[in-house]
Amino acid sequence: VEAVDPSGRGLGTLGVGEVFGEMALLEKRRRGVSIRATEHCDLFVIDARSFDHIIDTFPEFRTVIQNIARERAASTSEFVRSIQ
């Protein structure tokens, strides 16, 4: 899948086993980008209520997701700076 900004410009790609939407779930906000499939893919969806239950029940999973979000935020910031 490919992450795209509101204008449709590609921001990056995600591969097998990667996640998206974690920042919005953790911060309880709307996503700032959209995702589009670039080829056939199987997606697994989790709603906010279930996500909250899982991270409350399994704190180690919360840490993993927070680390993913932190790394993505850092790489996104670097990308935005590079195109400005």
C-alpha positions in Angstrom: 0.0 0.0 0.0 1.0 3.6 -0.5 0.5 6.5 1.9 -0.8 9.7 0.2 -1.3 13.2 1.4 -4.7 15.0 0.8 -3.5 16.2 -2.6 -2.8 12.6 -3.7 1.0 12.9 -3.6 2.7 9.7 -2.6 4.5 9.8 0.8 5.8 6.3 1.0 5.0 2.6 0.8 4.2 -0.1 3.3 4.9 -3.7 2.8 3.8 -7.1 4.1 3.1 -7.1 7.9 3.4 -3.4 8.3 0.7 -1.4 10.0 -0.9 2.1 9.5 -3.3 4.2 11.4 -1.6 3.6 14.7 -0.8 7.3 15.3 -4.5 8.3 15.0 -5.5 5.5 17.3 -2.9 6.4 19.9 -3.6 10.1 19.8 -7.4 9.8 19.3 -7.5 12.0 16.2 -8.3 11.7 12.5 -5.6 10.4 10.1 -3.7 13.0 8.2 -3.0 10.8 5.2 -4.8 8.2 3.2 -3.8 4.7 2.2 -4.3 3.3 -1.3 -3.6 -0.2 -2.5 -1.0 -0.5 -5.2 -1.7 -4.2 -5.7 -4.0 -6.8 -4.3 -3.7 -7.0 -0.5 -5.4 -8.5 2.5 -6.2 -6.0 5.3 -7.0 -6.6 8.9 -9.0 -3.9 10.6 -9.3 -3.1 14.3 -11.7 -0.4 15.6 -10.7 2.1 18.2 -12.6 0.5 21.1 -10.9 -2.9 20.5 -7.5 -1.2 20.1 -7.9 0.5 23.4 -8.9 -2.7 25.1 -5.9 -4.5 23.6 -3.3 -1.9 24.6 -4.8 -1.7 28.1 -4.7 -5.5 28.5 -1.3 -6.0 26.9 1.1 -3.1 27.9 4.0 -4.6 26.0 1.9 -4.3 22.8 1.3 -0.6 23.6 5.1 -0.2 23.8 5.5 -1.8 20.4 2.9 0.4 18.8 4.2 3.5 20.4 7.7 2.7 19.1 6.3 2.2 15.6 4.4 5.6 15.8 7.5 7.4 17.1 9.6 6.1 14.3 7.0 6.9 11.7 6.6 10.4 13.1 10.3 11.0 12.9 10.6 9.7 9.3 7.5 11.7 8.3 9.0 14.9 9.7 12.3 14.3 7.9 10.3 13.7 4.6 8.3 16.9 5.0 11.4 18.9 5.7 13.1 17.5 2.6 10.3 18.6 0.3 9.8 22.1 1.7 
